[in-house]
Amino acid sequence: MNFSSKLLEDAVAEFAKLPGVGQKTALRLVLHLLNQDKNDVERFSASISKLLNEIQFCQVCLNISDHSVCQICASPKRDHATICVVEDTRDVMAIENTNQYNGVYHVLGGLISPMDGVGPSDLQVDSLIERLKAGDVQEIIFALSATMEGDTTLFYLHKRLKSFEITISTIARGIAFGGELEYVDEITLGRSITTRVPYINSLSK
């Protein structure tokens, strides 16, 4: 792609680094910004800069937050005895949108994937165990994507957690194998949360 401006080329190259954005889409986005009011573009730029400089991770659940403790963990209305274990923030948002879950979360920050060089030590497993050692948790719900990586992570976590006297369950498999949690419709995901089953039972299905 030939550019009439090095500034334009550099901006397109940066936008093209975003997931699912090719050069043509990146060019469309950059040209759109150039046609906007300067104040609007500056607000857009400032919001990205503020996000990078001020965003935090909840000290309790590791979810993305504006504060040291996120709104979910800080809420007295949530069931703090139930922890839903998810891969990342997108899954927290997906489950929250179902309005079927009132517990709290623990964000692993990924899934075990030897092919990608991601092992258990790369995930937030030890911090989950520390939460269980406090003795206030009664149930852990595994809500991980129905993929090979998700099942590998489930199996590893179950081995690490089975010594605790808690209920360990997993969302019902209304979700097709190979499905990413964030793309599941809200009704199916909500039913999977409410009809969760003991994890040990799910191994035989």
Short mmCIF file of C-alpha atoms in Angstrom, two decimals:
data_model
loop_
_atom_site.label_atom_id
_atom_site.label_comp_id
_atom_site.label_asym_id
_atom_site.label_seq_id
_atom_site.Cartn_x
_atom_site.Cartn_y
_atom_site.Cartn_z
CA MET A 1 0.00 0.00 0.00
CA ASN A 2 1.46 3.34 -1.09
CA PHE A 3 1.03 6.33 1.22
CA SER A 4 1.27 10.02 0.43
CA SER A 5 2.33 10.78 3.99
CA LYS A 6 4.76 9.10 6.36
CA LEU A 7 2.59 10.27 9.28
CA LEU A 8 -0.41 8.55 7.73
CA GLU A 9 1.60 5.40 7.08
CA ASP A 10 2.82 5.25 10.68
CA ALA A 11 -0.70 5.74 12.08
CA VAL A 12 -2.10 3.00 9.80
CA ALA A 13 0.70 0.65 10.84
CA GLU A 14 -0.19 1.14 14.52
CA PHE A 15 -3.92 0.58 13.99
CA ALA A 16 -3.16 -2.54 11.91
CA LYS A 17 -1.57 -4.09 15.02
CA LEU A 18 -5.02 -4.36 16.62
CA PRO A 19 -6.67 -7.83 16.55
CA GLY A 20 -8.71 -8.42 13.41
CA VAL A 21 -7.69 -5.12 11.81
CA GLY A 22 -5.98 -5.30 8.42
CA GLN A 23 -4.31 -2.43 6.59
CA LYS A 24 -7.44 -1.44 4.65
CA THR A 25 -9.55 -1.27 7.81
CA ALA A 26 -6.74 0.57 9.60
CA LEU A 27 -6.60 3.12 6.81
CA ARG A 28 -10.38 3.63 7.02
CA LEU A 29 -10.14 4.23 10.76
CA VAL A 30 -7.26 6.68 10.48
CA LEU A 31 -8.98 8.65 7.69
CA HIS A 32 -12.16 8.70 9.80
CA LEU A 33 -10.22 10.23 12.70
CA LEU A 34 -8.69 12.84 10.39
CA ASN A 35 -12.20 13.94 9.39
CA GLN A 36 -13.39 14.33 12.98
CA ASP A 37 -13.34 17.43 15.12
CA LYS A 38 -9.89 17.93 16.64
CA ASN A 39 -11.33 18.01 20.19
CA ASP A 40 -13.05 14.66 19.65
CA VAL A 41 -9.83 13.06 18.45
CA GLU A 42 -7.91 14.52 21.38
CA ARG A 43 -10.49 13.08 23.81
CA PHE A 44 -10.11 9.71 22.09
CA SER A 45 -6.33 9.88 22.43
CA ALA A 46 -6.55 11.06 26.04
CA SER A 47 -8.88 8.19 26.99
CA ILE A 48 -6.38 5.63 25.65
CA SER A 49 -3.50 7.32 27.45
CA LYS A 50 -5.49 7.49 30.70
CA LEU A 51 -6.44 3.83 30.35
CA LEU A 52 -2.81 2.76 30.03
CA ASN A 53 -1.59 4.97 32.87
CA GLU A 54 -4.38 4.54 35.42
CA ILE A 55 -5.88 1.08 34.90
CA GLN A 56 -5.34 -1.35 37.77
CA PHE A 57 -5.87 -5.01 38.50
CA CYS A 58 -8.05 -5.89 41.47
CA GLN A 59 -5.89 -7.07 44.36
CA VAL A 60 -8.49 -9.72 45.19
CA CYS A 61 -9.70 -11.25 41.90
CA LEU A 62 -7.21 -9.80 39.35
CA ASN A 63 -10.01 -8.34 37.24
CA ILE A 64 -9.35 -5.04 35.44
CA SER A 65 -10.46 -2.21 37.70
CA ASP A 66 -10.34 1.54 38.28
CA HIS A 67 -9.37 0.93 41.91
CA SER A 68 -7.22 -1.45 43.94
CA VAL A 69 -10.36 -3.51 44.68
CA CYS A 70 -12.95 -3.85 41.91
CA GLN A 71 -16.65 -3.00 42.35
CA ILE A 72 -17.65 -6.68 42.38
CA CYS A 73 -15.24 -7.67 45.15
CA ALA A 74 -16.08 -4.54 47.14
CA SER A 75 -19.85 -5.09 46.99
CA PRO A 76 -21.47 -6.43 50.19
CA LYS A 77 -24.38 -7.64 48.05
CA ARG A 78 -22.26 -10.28 46.31
CA ASP A 79 -21.90 -13.85 47.55
CA HIS A 80 -18.23 -13.90 48.56
CA ALA A 81 -18.42 -17.61 49.47
CA THR A 82 -18.71 -18.50 45.75
CA ILE A 83 -15.84 -17.86 43.35
CA CYS A 84 -16.21 -18.24 39.59
CA VAL A 85 -12.84 -18.95 37.96
CA VAL A 86 -12.47 -17.47 34.47
CA GLU A 87 -9.75 -16.96 31.90
CA ASP A 88 -9.87 -13.17 31.55
CA THR A 89 -11.89 -9.98 31.96
CA ARG A 90 -13.94 -10.63 28.82
CA ASP A 91 -15.40 -13.72 30.49
CA VAL A 92 -16.29 -11.74 33.62
CA MET A 93 -18.20 -9.31 31.41
CA ALA A 94 -19.93 -12.14 29.54
CA ILE A 95 -21.14 -13.80 32.76
CA GLU A 96 -22.19 -10.49 34.32
CA ASN A 97 -24.34 -9.78 31.26
CA THR A 98 -26.39 -12.93 31.96
CA ASN A 99 -27.62 -11.55 35.33
CA GLN A 100 -27.59 -15.17 36.57
CA TYR A 101 -24.60 -15.05 38.90
CA ASN A 102 -24.17 -13.19 42.17
CA GLY A 103 -20.84 -14.51 43.43
CA VAL A 104 -17.35 -13.12 42.90
CA TYR A 105 -14.60 -14.01 40.42
CA HIS A 106 -11.00 -15.04 40.05
CA VAL A 107 -9.25 -14.17 36.78
CA LEU A 108 -6.52 -16.63 35.82
CA GLY A 109 -5.02 -14.44 33.12
CA GLY A 110 -4.93 -17.22 30.54
CA LEU A 111 -5.14 -20.99 30.06
CA ILE A 112 -2.50 -23.71 30.20
CA SER A 113 -1.18 -24.16 26.67
CA PRO A 114 2.16 -25.97 26.28
CA MET A 115 2.14 -25.24 22.54
CA ASP A 116 2.17 -21.52 23.34
CA GLY A 117 4.62 -21.86 26.21
CA VAL A 118 1.99 -21.12 28.86
CA GLY A 119 2.29 -23.25 31.98
CA PRO A 120 0.57 -23.26 35.39
CA SER A 121 3.16 -20.87 36.83
CA ASP A 122 2.10 -18.25 34.26
CA LEU A 123 -1.46 -18.20 35.63
CA GLN A 124 -2.93 -16.74 38.82
CA VAL A 125 -3.30 -20.11 40.52
CA ASP A 126 -1.34 -19.47 43.73
CA SER A 127 -3.40 -16.36 44.47
CA LEU A 128 -6.57 -18.46 44.10
CA ILE A 129 -5.25 -20.99 46.58
CA GLU A 130 -4.44 -18.19 49.02
CA ARG A 131 -8.07 -17.06 48.82
CA LEU A 132 -9.21 -20.58 49.65
CA LYS A 133 -6.86 -20.81 52.61
CA ALA A 134 -8.75 -17.93 54.23
CA GLY A 135 -11.53 -20.47 54.80
CA ASP A 136 -14.50 -18.34 53.70
CA VAL A 137 -15.07 -19.96 50.29
CA GLN A 138 -17.71 -22.69 49.97
CA GLU A 139 -17.82 -23.23 46.21
CA ILE A 140 -15.52 -22.84 43.22
CA ILE A 141 -17.15 -22.71 39.79
CA PHE A 142 -14.94 -23.38 36.78
CA ALA A 143 -16.16 -21.24 33.86
CA LEU A 144 -13.50 -21.81 31.25
CA SER A 145 -13.83 -22.15 27.49
CA ALA A 146 -14.74 -25.61 26.20
CA THR A 147 -11.41 -26.10 24.43
CA MET A 148 -8.47 -28.44 24.88
CA GLU A 149 -6.63 -25.67 26.75
CA GLY A 150 -9.66 -25.05 28.93
CA ASP A 151 -10.02 -28.73 29.83
CA THR A 152 -6.28 -29.03 30.55
CA THR A 153 -6.52 -26.06 32.90
CA LEU A 154 -9.63 -27.50 34.57
CA PHE A 155 -7.90 -30.81 35.21
CA TYR A 156 -4.84 -29.10 36.69
CA LEU A 157 -6.90 -26.79 38.92
CA HIS A 158 -9.03 -29.66 40.19
CA LYS A 159 -5.91 -31.53 41.29
CA ARG A 160 -4.66 -28.44 43.11
CA LEU A 161 -7.97 -27.65 44.81
CA LYS A 162 -9.46 -31.04 45.64
CA SER A 163 -7.85 -31.12 49.10
CA PHE A 164 -9.98 -28.15 50.20
CA GLU A 165 -13.37 -28.90 51.77
CA ILE A 166 -15.35 -26.97 49.18
CA THR A 167 -17.78 -27.73 46.37
CA ILE A 168 -16.01 -27.75 42.99
CA SER A 169 -18.35 -27.39 40.02
CA THR A 170 -18.16 -26.48 36.36
CA ILE A 171 -20.62 -24.76 34.07
CA ALA A 172 -22.93 -27.15 32.22
CA ARG A 173 -21.81 -28.08 28.74
CA GLY A 174 -24.55 -26.38 26.80
CA ILE A 175 -21.51 -24.80 25.20
CA ALA A 176 -20.11 -26.72 22.26
CA PHE A 177 -16.61 -28.13 22.57
CA GLY A 178 -14.16 -25.70 21.03
CA GLY A 179 -16.37 -22.72 21.88
CA GLU A 180 -14.88 -19.55 23.34
CA LEU A 181 -16.84 -18.38 26.38
CA GLU A 182 -16.96 -14.72 25.34
CA TYR A 183 -18.83 -15.59 22.10
CA VAL A 184 -21.56 -17.70 23.71
CA ASP A 185 -25.01 -16.08 23.73
CA GLU A 186 -26.21 -14.77 27.09
CA ILE A 187 -29.13 -17.19 27.46
CA THR A 188 -26.96 -20.29 26.92
CA LEU A 189 -24.22 -18.97 29.19
CA GLY A 190 -26.72 -18.01 31.89
CA ARG A 191 -28.27 -21.49 31.84
CA SER A 192 -24.80 -23.04 32.00
CA ILE A 193 -24.08 -21.08 35.17
CA THR A 194 -27.37 -21.90 36.89
CA THR A 195 -27.28 -25.61 35.90
CA ARG A 196 -23.62 -26.12 36.81
CA VAL A 197 -22.58 -29.62 37.83
CA PRO A 198 -19.93 -31.04 40.17
CA TYR A 199 -16.64 -31.04 38.26
CA ILE A 200 -15.87 -34.67 39.09
CA ASN A 201 -19.17 -35.70 37.43
CA SER A 202 -18.32 -33.81 34.24
CA LEU A 203 -15.23 -35.97 33.65
CA SER A 204 -17.35 -38.95 32.69
CA LYS A 205 -19.43 -37.07 30.14
#
